[in-house]
CSV table of C-alpha atoms (C1' of nucleotides) in Angstrom, one decimal:
chain,number,residue,atom,x,y,z
A,1,MET,CA,81.4,143.8,101.0
A,2,THR,CA,82.8,140.8,102.9
A,3,VAL,CA,80.0,138.3,103.5
A,4,LYS,CA,79.5,137.2,107.1
A,5,VAL,CA,80.7,133.7,107.7
A,6,THR,CA,78.7,132.0,110.4
A,7,ARG,CA,79.8,129.1,112.4
A,8,SER,CA,77.0,127.1,110.8
A,9,MET,CA,78.5,127.8,107.3
A,10,LEU,CA,81.9,126.8,108.4
A,11,LYS,CA,80.6,123.5,109.8
A,12,ARG,CA,78.7,122.8,106.7
A,13,GLN,CA,81.7,123.4,104.6
A,14,ALA,CA,83.8,121.2,106.8
A,15,ILE,CA,81.3,118.4,106.3
A,16,ILE,CA,81.4,118.7,102.6
A,17,ASP,CA,85.2,118.8,102.5
A,18,GLY,CA,85.4,115.9,104.9
A,19,ALA,CA,82.9,113.8,102.9
A,20,LEU,CA,84.6,114.6,99.6
A,21,SER,CA,88.0,113.7,101.0
A,22,ALA,CA,86.6,110.4,102.3
A,23,PHE,CA,84.9,109.7,99.0
A,24,GLN,CA,88.1,110.2,97.1
A,25,GLN,CA,89.9,107.8,99.4
A,26,TYR,CA,87.3,105.0,99.8
A,27,GLY,CA,84.5,105.7,97.3
A,28,VAL,CA,81.0,106.6,98.2
A,29,SER,CA,79.6,103.2,99.3
A,30,ASP,CA,82.6,102.5,101.5
A,31,THR,CA,82.3,105.8,103.4
A,32,SER,CA,80.1,105.8,106.4
A,33,MET,CA,78.5,108.8,108.0
A,34,ASP,CA,80.5,108.2,111.2
A,35,LYS,CA,83.7,108.4,109.1
A,36,ILE,CA,82.5,111.6,107.5
A,37,ALA,CA,81.8,113.2,110.8
A,38,GLN,CA,85.2,112.1,112.1
A,39,THR,CA,87.0,113.4,109.0
A,40,ALA,CA,85.2,116.7,109.2
A,41,GLN,CA,86.0,117.0,112.9
A,42,VAL,CA,82.3,117.5,113.6
A,43,SER,CA,79.6,115.7,115.6
A,44,LYS,CA,77.6,113.1,113.7
A,45,ARG,CA,74.5,114.9,114.7
A,46,THR,CA,75.7,118.1,113.1
A,47,VAL,CA,76.1,116.2,109.8
A,48,TYR,CA,72.4,115.2,110.1
A,49,ASN,CA,71.4,118.8,111.0
A,50,HIS,CA,72.9,119.9,107.7
A,51,PHE,CA,71.9,117.0,105.5
A,52,GLU,CA,68.8,114.9,106.1
A,53,SER,CA,70.4,111.7,104.9
A,54,LYS,CA,73.6,110.2,103.4
A,55,GLU,CA,71.8,110.2,100.0
A,56,GLN,CA,71.2,113.9,100.2
A,57,LEU,CA,74.8,114.7,101.2
A,58,VAL,CA,76.1,112.5,98.4
A,59,THR,CA,73.9,113.9,95.6
A,60,HIS,CA,74.6,117.4,96.8
A,61,ILE,CA,78.4,116.8,96.4
A,62,ILE,CA,78.1,114.9,93.1
A,63,LYS,CA,76.0,117.7,91.6
A,64,GLU,CA,78.5,120.2,92.8
A,65,ILE,CA,81.3,118.3,91.2
A,66,TRP,CA,79.5,118.2,87.8
A,67,ARG,CA,78.7,121.9,88.2
A,68,GLN,CA,82.4,122.6,88.5
A,69,ASN,CA,83.0,120.5,85.4
A,70,ILE,CA,82.1,123.3,83.1
A,71,LEU,CA,84.8,124.7,81.0
A,72,THR,CA,84.8,128.5,80.9
A,73,CYS,CA,87.0,129.9,78.3
A,74,ASP,CA,86.8,133.3,76.6
A,75,ILE,CA,89.0,132.7,73.6
A,76,GLU,CA,87.0,133.8,70.6
A,77,TYR,CA,87.6,133.3,66.9
A,78,GLN,CA,89.7,136.0,65.3
A,79,ALA,CA,89.6,136.6,61.6
A,80,ASP,CA,93.2,137.9,61.4
A,81,MET,CA,95.0,135.1,63.1
A,82,ALA,CA,96.4,131.8,61.8
A,83,LEU,CA,94.0,128.9,62.5
A,84,ASP,CA,96.6,126.6,64.0
A,85,VAL,CA,97.6,129.2,66.5
A,86,GLN,CA,94.0,129.8,67.6
A,87,LEU,CA,93.2,126.2,67.8
A,88,ALA,CA,96.3,125.4,69.7
A,89,ALA,CA,95.4,128.0,72.3
A,90,LEU,CA,91.9,126.5,72.6
A,91,LEU,CA,93.1,123.0,73.0
A,92,LYS,CA,95.8,124.0,75.4
A,93,ASN,CA,93.2,125.6,77.5
A,94,GLU,CA,91.0,122.5,77.4
A,95,LEU,CA,94.0,120.2,78.2
A,96,ASP,CA,95.0,122.3,81.2
A,97,PHE,CA,91.5,121.8,82.5
A,98,LEU,CA,91.4,118.0,81.8
A,99,SER,CA,94.8,117.4,83.2
A,100,ASN,CA,94.0,119.1,86.5
A,101,GLN,CA,94.7,116.5,89.1
A,102,ASN,CA,92.1,117.9,91.5
A,103,LEU,CA,89.4,117.8,88.9
A,104,GLN,CA,90.3,114.3,88.0
A,105,GLU,CA,89.8,113.2,91.6
A,106,LEU,CA,86.5,114.9,91.8
A,107,ILE,CA,85.3,113.3,88.6
A,108,ARG,CA,86.5,109.9,89.7
A,109,VAL,CA,84.1,110.2,92.7
A,110,ALA,CA,81.3,111.4,90.5
A,111,ILE,CA,81.8,108.6,88.0
A,112,GLY,CA,82.1,106.0,90.7
A,113,TYR,CA,78.8,107.0,92.1
A,114,CYS,CA,77.0,107.5,88.8
A,115,LEU,CA,78.0,104.2,87.3
A,116,PHE,CA,75.5,102.4,89.4
A,117,ASN,CA,73.1,105.3,90.1
A,118,PRO,CA,72.4,106.4,86.6
A,119,ASP,CA,69.2,108.1,87.7
A,120,ILE,CA,71.0,111.1,88.9
A,121,PHE,CA,72.0,111.9,85.3
A,122,THR,CA,69.0,112.0,83.1
A,123,ALA,CA,67.2,115.0,84.3
A,124,GLU,CA,69.5,117.5,86.0
A,125,MET,CA,72.9,116.5,84.7
A,126,SER,CA,72.3,116.4,81.0
A,127,GLU,CA,72.3,120.2,80.8
A,128,PHE,CA,76.0,120.2,81.7
A,129,PHE,CA,76.8,118.2,78.7
A,130,GLU,CA,74.7,119.8,76.2
A,131,GLN,CA,75.8,123.4,76.6
A,132,GLU,CA,77.8,125.1,73.9
A,133,THR,CA,81.5,125.3,74.6
A,134,ALA,CA,83.9,127.9,73.4
A,135,LEU,CA,85.4,125.3,71.1
A,136,VAL,CA,82.1,124.6,69.4
A,137,ARG,CA,81.5,128.4,69.0
A,138,TRP,CA,85.0,128.8,67.5
A,139,ILE,CA,84.4,126.0,65.0
A,140,LYS,CA,81.1,127.5,63.9
A,141,GLN,CA,82.7,130.9,63.3
A,142,ALA,CA,85.6,129.4,61.5
A,143,VAL,CA,83.3,127.4,59.3
A,144,SER,CA,81.1,130.4,58.4
A,145,ALA,CA,84.2,132.5,57.7
A,146,GLY,CA,85.0,129.8,55.2
A,147,ARG,CA,88.3,128.9,56.8
A,148,LEU,CA,87.2,125.4,57.8
A,149,ARG,CA,85.4,122.9,55.6
A,150,GLN,CA,81.7,122.6,55.9
A,151,VAL,CA,81.0,120.2,58.8
A,152,GLU,CA,78.7,119.7,61.7
A,153,PRO,CA,80.5,121.7,64.4
A,154,GLN,CA,79.3,119.2,67.0
A,155,LYS,CA,80.9,116.3,65.2
A,156,ALA,CA,84.3,118.1,64.7
A,157,HIS,CA,84.1,119.2,68.3
A,158,ALA,CA,83.5,115.6,69.5
A,159,GLN,CA,86.4,114.4,67.5
A,160,LEU,CA,88.8,117.0,69.0
A,161,ILE,CA,87.6,116.2,72.5
A,162,SER,CA,87.9,112.5,72.0
A,163,LEU,CA,91.5,112.9,70.9
A,164,LEU,CA,92.3,114.9,74.0
A,165,LYS,CA,90.5,112.8,76.5
A,166,GLY,CA,91.8,109.6,75.1
A,167,GLN,CA,95.3,110.6,76.0
A,168,ALA,CA,95.0,113.1,78.8
A,169,PHE,CA,91.9,112.1,80.7
A,170,TRP,CA,90.6,108.5,80.6
A,171,PRO,CA,93.9,106.8,81.2
A,172,GLN,CA,94.5,109.0,84.2
A,173,ILE,CA,91.0,108.5,85.6
A,174,LEU,CA,91.6,104.7,85.5
A,175,HIS,CA,95.0,105.1,87.2
A,176,GLN,CA,96.7,103.6,84.1
A,177,GLN,CA,98.8,106.7,83.3
A,178,PRO,CA,100.2,109.5,85.4
A,179,VAL,CA,99.0,113.1,84.8
A,180,LEU,CA,100.6,114.6,81.7
A,181,THR,CA,103.6,116.8,82.0
A,182,ASN,CA,103.6,120.2,80.4
A,183,ALA,CA,105.8,118.9,77.6
A,184,GLN,CA,103.4,116.1,76.9
A,185,ILE,CA,100.5,118.5,76.9
A,186,GLU,CA,102.4,120.7,74.4
A,187,GLU,CA,103.1,117.7,72.2
A,188,LEU,CA,99.5,116.5,72.3
A,189,THR,CA,98.3,119.9,71.4
A,190,GLU,CA,100.5,120.2,68.4
A,191,ASP,CA,99.7,116.7,67.2
A,192,THR,CA,96.0,117.2,67.5
A,193,VAL,CA,96.1,120.6,65.8
A,194,ALA,CA,98.0,119.2,62.8
A,195,PHE,CA,95.8,116.1,62.6
A,196,PHE,CA,92.6,118.2,62.7
A,197,LEU,CA,93.6,120.9,60.3
A,198,ALA,CA,95.0,118.5,57.8
A,199,TYR,CA,91.4,117.3,57.3
A,200,TYR,CA,89.2,120.2,58.1
A,201,GLN,CA,91.1,123.3,56.9
A,202,ALA,CA,89.5,124.8,53.8
B,1,MET,CA,87.4,64.9,73.9
B,2,THR,CA,84.6,66.5,75.9
B,3,VAL,CA,85.8,67.5,79.3
B,4,LYS,CA,84.0,66.1,82.3
B,5,VAL,CA,81.8,68.7,84.0
B,6,THR,CA,81.6,68.1,87.7
B,7,ARG,CA,78.9,69.4,90.0
B,8,SER,CA,81.6,71.4,91.7
B,9,MET,CA,82.5,73.2,88.5
B,10,LEU,CA,78.8,73.9,87.8
B,11,LYS,CA,78.4,75.4,91.3
B,12,ARG,CA,81.5,77.5,90.9
B,13,GLN,CA,80.3,78.9,87.6
B,14,ALA,CA,76.9,79.6,89.1
B,15,ILE,CA,78.6,81.6,91.8
B,16,ILE,CA,80.6,83.6,89.3
B,17,ASP,CA,77.6,84.3,87.1
B,18,GLY,CA,75.4,85.2,90.1
B,19,ALA,CA,78.1,87.5,91.5
B,20,LEU,CA,78.6,89.2,88.2
B,21,SER,CA,74.9,89.7,87.7
B,22,ALA,CA,74.6,91.3,91.2
B,23,PHE,CA,77.6,93.5,90.6
B,24,GLN,CA,76.1,94.8,87.4
B,25,GLN,CA,72.9,95.7,89.2
B,26,TYR,CA,74.3,97.1,92.4
B,27,GLY,CA,78.0,97.6,92.1
B,28,VAL,CA,80.6,95.6,94.0
B,29,SER,CA,80.4,97.4,97.4
B,30,ASP,CA,76.6,97.2,97.5
B,31,THR,CA,76.5,93.5,96.8
B,32,SER,CA,76.7,91.2,99.8
B,33,MET,CA,77.8,87.6,99.9
B,34,ASP,CA,74.3,86.6,101.0
B,35,LYS,CA,72.9,88.3,98.0
B,36,ILE,CA,75.4,86.5,95.7
B,37,ALA,CA,74.6,83.1,97.2
B,38,GLN,CA,70.9,83.8,96.8
B,39,THR,CA,71.3,85.0,93.2
B,40,ALA,CA,73.5,82.0,92.4
B,41,GLN,CA,70.9,79.6,94.0
B,42,VAL,CA,73.7,78.2,96.1
B,43,SER,CA,74.4,78.0,99.8
B,44,LYS,CA,76.5,80.8,101.2
B,45,ARG,CA,78.8,78.1,102.6
B,46,THR,CA,79.4,76.9,99.1
B,47,VAL,CA,80.5,80.4,98.0
B,48,TYR,CA,83.1,80.3,100.8
B,49,ASN,CA,84.1,76.8,99.8
B,50,HIS,CA,85.1,78.1,96.4
B,51,PHE,CA,86.3,81.6,97.3
B,52,GLU,CA,88.1,82.3,100.5
B,53,SER,CA,86.7,85.8,100.8
B,54,LYS,CA,84.7,88.4,99.0
B,55,GLU,CA,87.9,90.1,98.1
B,56,GLN,CA,89.1,87.0,96.3
B,57,LEU,CA,85.8,86.5,94.5
B,58,VAL,CA,85.8,90.1,93.3
B,59,THR,CA,89.3,90.2,92.1
B,60,HIS,CA,88.9,86.9,90.3
B,61,ILE,CA,85.9,88.3,88.4
B,62,ILE,CA,87.5,91.7,87.7
B,63,LYS,CA,90.6,90.0,86.3
B,64,GLU,CA,88.4,87.7,84.2
B,65,ILE,CA,86.6,90.8,82.8
B,66,TRP,CA,89.8,92.5,81.8
B,67,ARG,CA,91.1,89.2,80.3
B,68,GLN,CA,88.1,89.2,78.0
B,69,ASN,CA,88.8,92.8,77.2
B,70,ILE,CA,91.4,91.8,74.6
B,71,LEU,CA,90.4,92.3,71.0
B,72,THR,CA,91.3,89.3,68.9
B,73,CYS,CA,91.1,90.1,65.2
B,74,ASP,CA,92.9,88.3,62.4
B,75,ILE,CA,92.6,91.0,59.7
B,76,GLU,CA,96.1,91.4,58.3
B,77,TYR,CA,97.6,94.1,56.1
B,78,GLN,CA,97.3,93.2,52.4
B,79,ALA,CA,99.5,94.9,49.9
B,80,ASP,CA,97.0,94.7,47.1
B,81,MET,CA,94.0,96.3,48.7
B,82,ALA,CA,93.0,99.9,49.1
B,83,LEU,CA,94.0,101.4,52.5
B,84,ASP,CA,90.6,102.8,53.3
B,85,VAL,CA,88.8,99.5,52.8
B,86,GLN,CA,91.3,97.7,55.0
B,87,LEU,CA,91.2,100.3,57.7
B,88,ALA,CA,87.4,100.4,57.6
B,89,ALA,CA,87.3,96.7,58.2
B,90,LEU,CA,89.6,97.0,61.1
B,91,LEU,CA,87.7,99.8,62.7
B,92,LYS,CA,84.4,98.1,62.1
B,93,ASN,CA,85.7,95.1,64.0
B,94,GLU,CA,86.9,97.2,66.8
B,95,LEU,CA,83.6,99.1,67.0
B,96,ASP,CA,81.5,95.9,67.0
B,97,PHE,CA,83.6,94.9,70.0
B,98,LEU,CA,83.3,98.3,71.9
B,99,SER,CA,79.6,98.5,71.2
B,100,ASN,CA,78.8,95.1,72.6
B,101,GLN,CA,76.3,95.8,75.3
B,102,ASN,CA,77.4,92.8,77.3
B,103,LEU,CA,81.0,93.9,77.3
B,104,GLN,CA,80.0,97.4,78.4
B,105,GLU,CA,78.2,96.1,81.4
B,106,LEU,CA,81.2,94.0,82.3
B,107,ILE,CA,83.6,96.9,82.0
B,108,ARG,CA,81.4,99.1,84.0
B,109,VAL,CA,81.7,96.7,86.9
B,110,ALA,CA,85.5,96.6,86.4
B,111,ILE,CA,85.8,100.3,86.2
B,112,GLY,CA,83.6,100.8,89.2
B,113,TYR,CA,85.8,98.6,91.3
B,114,CYS,CA,89.2,99.7,90.0
B,115,LEU,CA,88.4,103.4,90.5
B,116,PHE,CA,89.0,103.1,94.2
B,117,ASN,CA,91.1,99.9,94.2
B,118,PRO,CA,93.9,101.0,91.8
B,119,ASP,CA,96.3,98.4,93.2
B,120,ILE,CA,94.7,95.6,91.2
B,121,PHE,CA,96.1,97.3,88.1
B,122,THR,CA,99.8,98.0,88.4
B,123,ALA,CA,101.2,94.5,88.4
B,124,GLU,CA,98.9,92.0,86.7
B,125,MET,CA,96.7,94.2,84.6
B,126,SER,CA,99.2,96.3,82.7
B,127,GLU,CA,100.1,93.4,80.4
B,128,PHE,CA,96.6,93.5,79.0
B,129,PHE,CA,97.0,97.1,77.9
B,130,GLU,CA,100.5,96.8,76.5
B,131,GLN,CA,100.1,93.9,74.1
B,132,GLU,CA,100.2,94.6,70.4
B,133,THR,CA,96.8,94.7,68.8
B,134,ALA,CA,95.9,93.8,65.2
B,135,LEU,CA,95.4,97.5,64.5
B,136,VAL,CA,99.0,98.4,65.6
B,137,ARG,CA,100.4,95.5,63.6
B,138,TRP,CA,98.5,96.8,60.5
B,139,ILE,CA,99.7,100.3,60.9
B,140,LYS,CA,103.3,99.1,61.3
B,141,GLN,CA,103.1,97.1,58.1
B,142,ALA,CA,101.4,99.9,56.2
B,143,VAL,CA,104.1,102.3,57.3
B,144,SER,CA,107.0,100.0,56.3
B,145,ALA,CA,105.2,99.4,53.0
B,146,GLY,CA,105.4,103.1,52.5
B,147,ARG,CA,101.7,103.6,52.2
B,148,LEU,CA,101.3,105.5,55.5
B,149,ARG,CA,103.5,108.4,56.6
B,150,GLN,CA,106.3,107.7,58.9
B,151,VAL,CA,104.8,107.8,62.4
B,152,GLU,CA,105.0,106.1,65.7
B,153,PRO,CA,102.4,103.3,65.2
B,154,GLN,CA,101.5,103.5,68.9
B,155,LYS,CA,100.6,107.2,68.6
B,156,ALA,CA,98.5,106.7,65.5
B,157,HIS,CA,96.8,103.7,67.1
B,158,ALA,CA,96.0,105.7,70.2
B,159,GLN,CA,94.4,108.5,68.1
B,160,LEU,CA,92.2,106.0,66.3
B,161,ILE,CA,91.1,104.3,69.4
B,162,SER,CA,90.4,107.7,71.1
B,163,LEU,CA,88.2,108.7,68.2
B,164,LEU,CA,86.2,105.5,68.4
B,165,LYS,CA,85.9,105.3,72.2
B,166,GLY,CA,85.0,108.9,72.5
B,167,GLN,CA,81.8,108.3,70.5
B,168,ALA,CA,81.0,104.6,70.9
B,169,PHE,CA,82.3,103.7,74.4
B,170,TRP,CA,82.7,106.3,77.1
B,171,PRO,CA,79.3,108.0,76.6
B,172,GLN,CA,77.6,104.6,76.8
B,173,ILE,CA,79.6,103.5,79.9
B,174,LEU,CA,78.5,106.7,81.6
B,175,HIS,CA,74.8,106.0,80.6
B,176,GLN,CA,74.8,109.3,78.7
B,177,GLN,CA,74.1,107.7,75.3
B,178,PRO,CA,72.4,104.6,74.1
B,179,VAL,CA,74.5,101.9,72.3
B,180,LEU,CA,75.2,102.9,68.7
B,181,THR,CA,73.0,101.6,66.0
B,182,ASN,CA,74.5,99.8,63.0
B,183,ALA,CA,74.0,102.8,60.9
B,184,GLN,CA,75.8,105.0,63.4
B,185,ILE,CA,78.7,102.5,63.6
B,186,GLU,CA,78.9,102.6,59.8
B,187,GLU,CA,79.0,106.4,59.8
B,188,LEU,CA,81.6,106.6,62.6
B,189,THR,CA,83.8,104.1,60.7
B,190,GLU,CA,83.7,106.1,57.5
B,191,ASP,CA,84.3,109.5,59.2
B,192,THR,CA,87.2,108.1,61.2
B,193,VAL,CA,88.8,106.4,58.1
B,194,ALA,CA,88.5,109.6,56.1
B,195,PHE,CA,89.8,111.8,59.0
B,196,PHE,CA,92.8,109.4,59.6
B,197,LEU,CA,93.9,108.8,56.1
B,198,ALA,CA,93.7,112.5,55.2
B,199,TYR,CA,96.6,113.1,57.5
B,200,TYR,CA,98.5,109.8,57.5
B,201,GLN,CA,98.2,108.4,54.0
B,202,ALA,CA,101.5,108.7,52.2
C,1,DT,C1',72.8,139.9,129.6
C,2,DG,C1',69.8,136.5,128.2
C,3,DA,C1',67.0,133.8,125.0
C,4,DA,C1',67.4,131.3,120.7
C,5,DA,C1',70.1,128.6,117.6
C,6,DA,C1',73.6,125.4,116.7
C,7,DG,C1',76.9,122.0,118.2
C,8,DT,C1',78.5,118.2,121.2
C,9,DA,C1',79.2,113.3,123.1
C,10,DA,C1',77.4,109.2,124.0
C,11,DA,C1',74.1,105.8,124.2
C,12,DC,C1',70.7,103.5,121.5
C,13,DT,C1',67.7,101.1,117.7
C,14,DA,C1',67.3,98.0,114.3
C,15,DG,C1',69.2,96.2,110.4
C,16,DT,C1',73.2,94.5,107.6
C,17,DT,C1',77.7,92.7,106.9
C,18,DA,C1',81.8,89.2,106.3
C,19,DG,C1',82.9,85.1,107.7
C,20,DT,C1',82.6,80.5,110.8
C,21,DG,C1',80.9,76.1,112.9
C,22,DT,C1',78.1,72.1,112.6
C,23,DA,C1',75.6,68.3,111.5
C,24,DA,C1',72.8,66.2,108.1
C,25,DA,C1',72.0,65.2,103.1
C,26,DA,C1',73.4,64.5,98.5
C,27,DA,C1',76.5,63.5,94.9
C,28,DT,C1',80.6,61.3,93.4
C,29,DA,C1',84.3,57.9,93.2
C,30,DC,C1',85.9,53.3,93.2
D,1,DG,C1',78.0,49.3,98.4
D,2,DT,C1',81.0,51.9,100.9
D,3,DA,C1',84.2,55.8,101.6
D,4,DT,C1',85.0,60.5,100.3
D,5,DT,C1',83.9,64.9,98.8
D,6,DT,C1',80.7,68.6,98.2
D,7,DT,C1',76.6,71.0,99.2
D,8,DT,C1',73.1,72.4,102.3
D,9,DA,C1',70.5,74.9,106.0
D,10,DC,C1',70.9,77.3,109.9
D,11,DA,C1',72.6,79.3,113.9
D,12,DC,C1',76.1,82.3,115.4
D,13,DT,C1',79.8,86.1,116.1
D,14,DA,C1',81.6,90.5,116.0
D,15,DA,C1',81.7,94.4,113.7
D,16,DC,C1',79.6,98.0,111.2
D,17,DT,C1',75.6,100.8,109.3
D,18,DA,C1',72.1,104.8,108.9
D,19,DG,C1',69.7,107.4,111.6
D,20,DT,C1',67.6,108.9,116.5
D,21,DT,C1',67.3,110.5,121.2
D,22,DT,C1',68.8,112.8,125.2
D,23,DA,C1',71.0,115.9,128.1
D,24,DC,C1',74.4,119.3,127.9
D,25,DT,C1',77.6,123.1,126.2
D,26,DT,C1',78.8,126.7,123.1
D,27,DT,C1',77.9,130.4,119.9
D,28,DT,C1',75.1,133.9,118.0
D,29,DC,C1',72.7,138.0,118.2
D,30,DA,C1',69.5,141.6,119.7
DNA sequence: TGAAAAGTAAACTAGTTAGTGTAAAAATAC
DNA sequence: GTATTTTTACACTAACTAGTTTACTTTTCA
């Protein structure tokens, strides 16, 4: 059942890890292929054997980062449970994800690259942002069960995510605020649940 | 009363404008001093006569961008006017600011640079983010007038700004969404006012 | 064991980069 | 009108860049 790990695969992974580590430290433009090879403890030629160009290596990694940036969560709407408890669990889950320091570093690299290379978005990336999340699904179900007011689920979802990201994501991405503590996550969850349900609960 | 404009000042401004234009197109790292001189229609030596190094030129411009990123608004709390009308005016003002395409391009440059040069923040930049805005002042006054619930004004302010930026700023910065139309700004204002006052109005 | 595949170091190309030195030309100041 | 400041073009350094070539070693795998 264990998959054979070839040396080639190990080298390839070392290159990706090394590149990512260098990108996090210096940004994409200020990371040279020599630096990547050095960081990965690999010959520069090996880098070019695995990736035709710097451009290819970069886009591979950026796409991989966005691919990881999909929240999987299997919390479903339950008819017999209080709304605030359910919503709190969903938001907590989302916040744990957004507050993950490792993810934030990855996204910082992706953003730094995509800001001035917007082409990478349009086609392949948009799918990542348009897919239905567990939170949207939950809102839809709660609305059709008559326990939330009649709203566009996408709009309510956008409001919730804005409230979370505005405190727990963007300030950290910009290095303005440290990553939230568990207590702060708890507080933000409660505040947001109360705020949201005051307006939307049926 | 008109201030004398020397040639030196004109050249200096041309350099700043040229650098900014190049930064917006290519990002800071991928803009060379030769390119800046060329864009500014100025000799490269003149660039170095005005700015000792690329680093100095860049930080000067980045600081200037953040300095402009201060919302000045003279709408004050008025005891005899409906809260929703007042808040709508404040949010509209803020949204017009955030939706300004020119500002978004400036901030994209600043963010692109600051992502991997966080040092520029800590000392000199923090003041820009900590100053009291018209919106905070308004919330404070409305609270002490007993027309909004007792809350930390900073927290309520942060929630409002998160709701606006999540729809009208961050998606545009990341090139995911086009700048909002006037109708969309109108809708976002109304939604946000209703959402906010449902929870906070006394 | 032995051939094929993958990795290595190091030198190399050709282009770019930040920043300097210089001497002439142009604008400014008085 | 002369002295001073500023701008200019251009050549230059020294370092770095993406990517290639070569000659050699190590790993894989049948």
